[in-house]
Amino acid sequence: MPAVSLEVPVADVRRVRDLAGEPPRVAAVLGSGLSGVAACVEDPAIVPYSGLQGFPATGPVAGHAGELRIGRLAGVEVVLFAGRAHQYQGVSALDAAYPARLAAAVGCEVLIVTNAAGAVSHELAAGDIVLISDHINLMGTNPLIGWPGPAGGVPFVPMRDAYDPELIALARAVAAERGVALQEGVYAGLLGPSYETAAEVRYLERIGADVVGMSTVPEVIAARALGLRVLGFSLVTNVAAGAGLSHEEVLEAGRAAGETLGALMLGILQRL
Ligand code: HPA
């Protein structure tokens, strides 16, 4: 079996580089209901995911725009992924990590990941913004399976401080300056697409998770393998295993707090 590569098609890298004014420094993945941030990009070049050779083909999921926006945000050249491919849509962990792989290939130094998540911690409620301090990979897979590691190296990527301590400190500082209430917690990544049972939520609580979702983990693992610094935010859209949870409710909760998170991200970009 040929070794797995984290590289992306050269055509995709050229496309982004040609459309960007200057080499992009920061990439961000915008989760459910968070696409509003993408609207803030000045004079964006827009590439639908279908126009990227390496982006995994998935059916549309409500709340996910499915396009790349390249341009300046708060004075920083950025690549924004409005929407992502999830493993529950049938793509591999390696393909789900495509945004991180493309970000690294075009020369970004920082990857900001955002997602909609359910609250596991009793301290959290719908509408809260959570700075991700760490994650627990419960997806049963890993985007680096079959990857031999960097040239001359090994595939055993350290995941301590996967969420960059300096970026975490910066996010805390910007939130405090702006009076944004920012919670912190550990994100548990599950495969989905079914939501958690009540017993699973009790289990997640015991193992130290504060929020739960179905994305982000593959992107962060690939990002760390490729040397990107990572900052992550969850938007709490519901209490995990809450009754009668609909995808519309998840999107609605995301829209309101999404604006606050967008403003916070702009503040952080200004200071990078
Ligand atoms: N569980 C898993 N993923 C989610 C949830 C949840 O409760 N809410 C939003 N994404």
XYZ file of C-alpha atoms and ligand atoms in Angstrom:
282
model
C 0.000 0.000 0.000
C 1.455 3.418 -0.894
C 2.186 5.676 2.046
C -0.488 8.204 2.924
C 0.487 11.791 2.134
C -0.754 14.931 3.880
C -0.073 16.943 0.727
C -2.945 18.431 -1.294
C -3.183 18.727 -5.102
C -0.764 21.316 -6.512
C -3.645 22.891 -8.479
C -5.431 23.752 -5.194
C -2.316 25.372 -3.739
C -1.781 27.420 -6.946
C -5.422 28.487 -6.964
C -5.240 29.923 -3.455
C -1.829 31.525 -4.004
C -2.982 33.153 -7.253
C -6.127 34.572 -5.633
C -4.430 35.823 -2.464
C -2.912 39.327 -2.532
C -0.091 38.351 -0.228
C 0.717 34.866 1.089
C -2.050 34.035 3.612
C -0.904 33.821 7.247
C -4.004 32.557 8.969
C -6.645 30.001 8.024
C -9.938 29.525 9.827
C -12.579 26.833 9.615
C -16.077 28.130 10.322
C -18.562 25.644 11.697
C -22.357 25.495 11.700
C -23.961 28.931 11.842
C -20.591 30.676 12.023
C -20.323 31.562 8.359
C -21.154 35.190 9.273
C -17.466 35.806 9.945
C -16.765 34.991 6.304
C -18.921 37.956 5.243
C -16.401 40.289 6.936
C -13.585 39.423 4.508
C -12.752 42.470 2.381
C -13.013 41.937 -1.418
C -12.933 38.176 -1.050
C -12.040 35.759 -3.798
C -14.533 32.916 -3.463
C -13.860 29.343 -4.471
C -16.679 26.817 -4.004
C -15.379 23.568 -2.541
C -16.432 21.834 -5.749
C -13.737 23.919 -7.475
C -10.962 22.390 -5.357
C -9.566 19.083 -6.599
C -8.686 17.757 -3.168
C -11.753 18.834 -1.206
C -13.832 15.753 -0.433
C -17.160 15.673 -2.228
C -20.044 15.621 0.250
C -23.696 16.429 -0.041
C -24.774 19.823 1.315
C -25.553 20.103 5.035
C -27.728 23.025 6.148
C -25.727 25.785 7.785
C -22.546 25.012 5.916
C -21.806 27.319 2.981
C -19.182 25.091 1.360
C -16.756 27.647 0.027
C -13.337 29.137 0.507
C -13.000 32.896 1.012
C -9.594 34.399 0.438
C -8.867 38.023 1.337
C -8.039 40.398 4.168
C -9.682 40.283 7.550
C -8.657 42.823 10.214
C -5.609 43.602 8.085
C -4.435 39.980 7.895
C -4.387 37.899 4.698
C -6.639 34.932 5.484
C -8.127 31.805 3.995
C -11.551 31.055 5.472
C -13.265 27.721 5.067
C -17.000 28.408 5.354
C -18.229 24.924 6.197
C -16.362 21.648 6.469
C -16.610 18.011 5.433
C -17.480 15.776 8.391
C -16.618 12.139 8.793
C -20.286 11.415 9.441
C -20.850 12.384 5.806
C -18.730 9.415 4.825
C -15.325 10.992 4.293
C -12.082 9.722 5.814
C -10.287 11.448 8.691
C -7.556 12.438 6.217
C -10.114 14.088 3.927
C -11.905 15.752 6.857
C -8.529 17.298 7.687
C -8.211 18.848 4.215
C -8.572 22.477 5.459
C -5.541 22.056 7.733
C -3.558 20.402 4.938
C -4.378 23.161 2.433
C -3.663 25.857 5.039
C -0.200 24.408 5.649
C 0.463 23.966 1.922
C -0.228 27.644 1.162
C 2.043 28.759 3.995
C -0.343 29.662 6.825
C 1.150 29.665 10.326
C -2.057 29.623 12.342
C -5.274 27.611 12.051
C -8.363 28.786 13.906
C -10.990 26.066 14.236
C -14.573 26.758 15.265
C -17.504 24.432 15.760
C -20.987 24.061 17.155
C -21.012 21.822 20.199
C -23.202 20.384 22.899
C -22.535 21.261 26.550
C -21.390 18.370 28.738
C -20.317 20.529 31.679
C -23.169 21.756 33.866
C -21.422 25.122 33.998
C -22.150 25.704 30.311
C -25.348 26.762 28.563
C -26.554 27.348 25.001
C -25.033 30.518 23.586
C -21.745 30.208 25.530
C -18.460 30.616 23.678
C -15.827 28.135 24.807
C -12.101 28.522 24.208
C -10.892 24.975 23.538
C -8.048 24.153 25.937
C -7.603 20.562 24.756
C -9.454 17.730 23.054
C -10.246 14.042 23.492
C -10.302 12.024 20.284
C -13.208 9.583 20.519
C -13.667 9.289 16.760
C -11.949 5.921 16.639
C -9.711 7.069 13.828
C -6.882 9.465 13.047
C -5.959 11.414 9.885
C -2.324 10.303 10.233
C -3.007 6.568 9.835
C -0.649 5.319 7.123
C 1.386 8.542 7.108
C 5.085 7.776 7.457
C 5.837 11.084 9.154
C 7.855 14.008 7.790
C 10.867 13.128 5.610
C 13.298 11.154 7.742
C 10.968 11.285 10.728
C 8.309 9.258 12.489
C 4.511 9.749 12.539
C 4.284 10.125 16.324
C 3.134 13.731 16.537
C 3.167 15.217 20.057
C -0.297 16.467 21.000
C 0.599 18.141 24.288
C -0.287 21.827 23.945
C -2.066 21.048 20.666
C -4.053 24.234 21.311
C -1.291 26.842 21.376
C -0.743 28.293 24.889
C 0.282 31.709 23.522
C -2.788 31.929 21.292
C -4.966 30.846 24.218
C -3.459 33.657 26.323
C -4.073 36.123 23.485
C -7.709 34.998 23.137
C -8.239 35.421 26.893
C -6.701 38.908 26.791
C -8.763 40.087 23.807
C -11.966 38.688 25.352
C -11.240 40.459 28.648
C -10.515 43.765 26.878
C -13.757 43.554 24.937
C -15.891 42.351 27.815
C -16.702 39.095 26.000
C -17.612 36.257 28.367
C -15.305 33.427 27.328
C -15.570 29.985 28.930
C -12.830 27.360 28.600
C -13.030 23.640 28.222
C -12.076 20.305 26.733
C -13.716 19.274 23.443
C -14.636 15.629 22.918
C -14.809 14.694 19.228
C -17.247 11.899 18.356
C -17.994 10.460 14.946
C -21.753 11.140 14.901
C -24.092 11.651 13.150
C -26.348 10.409 15.957
C -26.306 12.609 19.035
C -25.163 11.162 22.372
C -27.212 9.017 24.682
C -27.684 10.188 28.262
C -25.240 7.485 29.403
C -22.667 8.667 26.866
C -22.960 12.226 28.174
C -22.382 10.995 31.751
C -19.337 9.096 30.486
C -18.012 12.210 28.684
C -18.387 14.211 31.877
C -16.417 11.642 33.865
C -13.526 11.520 31.433
C -13.103 15.284 31.558
C -14.954 16.619 28.523
C -16.785 19.942 28.739
C -18.243 20.100 25.226
C -18.959 17.491 22.550
C -19.102 17.700 18.775
C -18.515 15.816 15.535
C -15.645 17.692 13.907
C -12.418 19.595 14.547
C -10.257 16.753 15.932
C -8.981 15.493 12.524
C -8.143 19.070 11.450
C -6.226 19.778 14.651
C -4.223 16.544 14.508
C -3.206 17.189 10.879
C -2.451 20.833 11.688
C -0.068 19.802 14.472
C 1.583 17.220 12.200
C 2.219 20.027 9.714
C 3.494 22.518 12.307
C 0.534 24.911 12.360
C -0.313 26.685 15.621
C -3.944 26.049 16.543
C -6.606 28.099 18.294
C -10.089 26.647 18.756
C -13.546 27.797 19.807
C -16.783 25.936 20.399
C -20.113 27.626 20.312
C -22.504 25.875 22.672
C -25.739 25.367 20.781
C -27.461 22.999 23.188
C -27.075 20.896 26.301
C -25.762 17.494 25.167
C -28.464 14.812 25.145
C -30.994 17.610 25.635
C -34.556 16.767 24.666
C -35.954 17.447 21.212
C -32.767 18.817 19.721
C -33.210 19.824 16.080
C -30.570 20.918 13.601
C -32.487 24.229 13.271
C -32.076 24.875 17.009
C -28.352 24.210 16.676
C -28.154 26.742 13.823
C -30.259 29.377 15.598
C -28.135 29.305 18.774
C -25.053 29.553 16.580
C -26.241 32.670 14.770
C -26.572 34.892 17.854
C -23.370 33.956 19.672
C -21.676 33.576 16.295
C -21.601 37.349 15.915
C -19.855 37.748 19.266
C -17.352 35.053 18.372
C -16.775 36.728 14.999
C -15.940 40.028 16.715
C -13.595 38.225 19.089
C -11.822 36.543 16.164
C -11.343 39.913 14.439
C -9.797 41.291 17.633
C -7.418 38.351 17.836
C -6.404 38.676 14.171
C -5.522 42.337 14.726
C -3.008 41.272 17.343
C -1.378 38.362 15.498
N -23.562 16.559 20.284
C -22.692 16.411 19.277
N -22.449 17.330 18.367
C -23.115 18.494 18.463
C -24.031 18.724 19.493
C -24.268 17.709 20.457
O -25.071 17.833 21.398
N -24.527 19.982 19.299
C -23.913 20.491 18.203
N -23.054 19.586 17.690
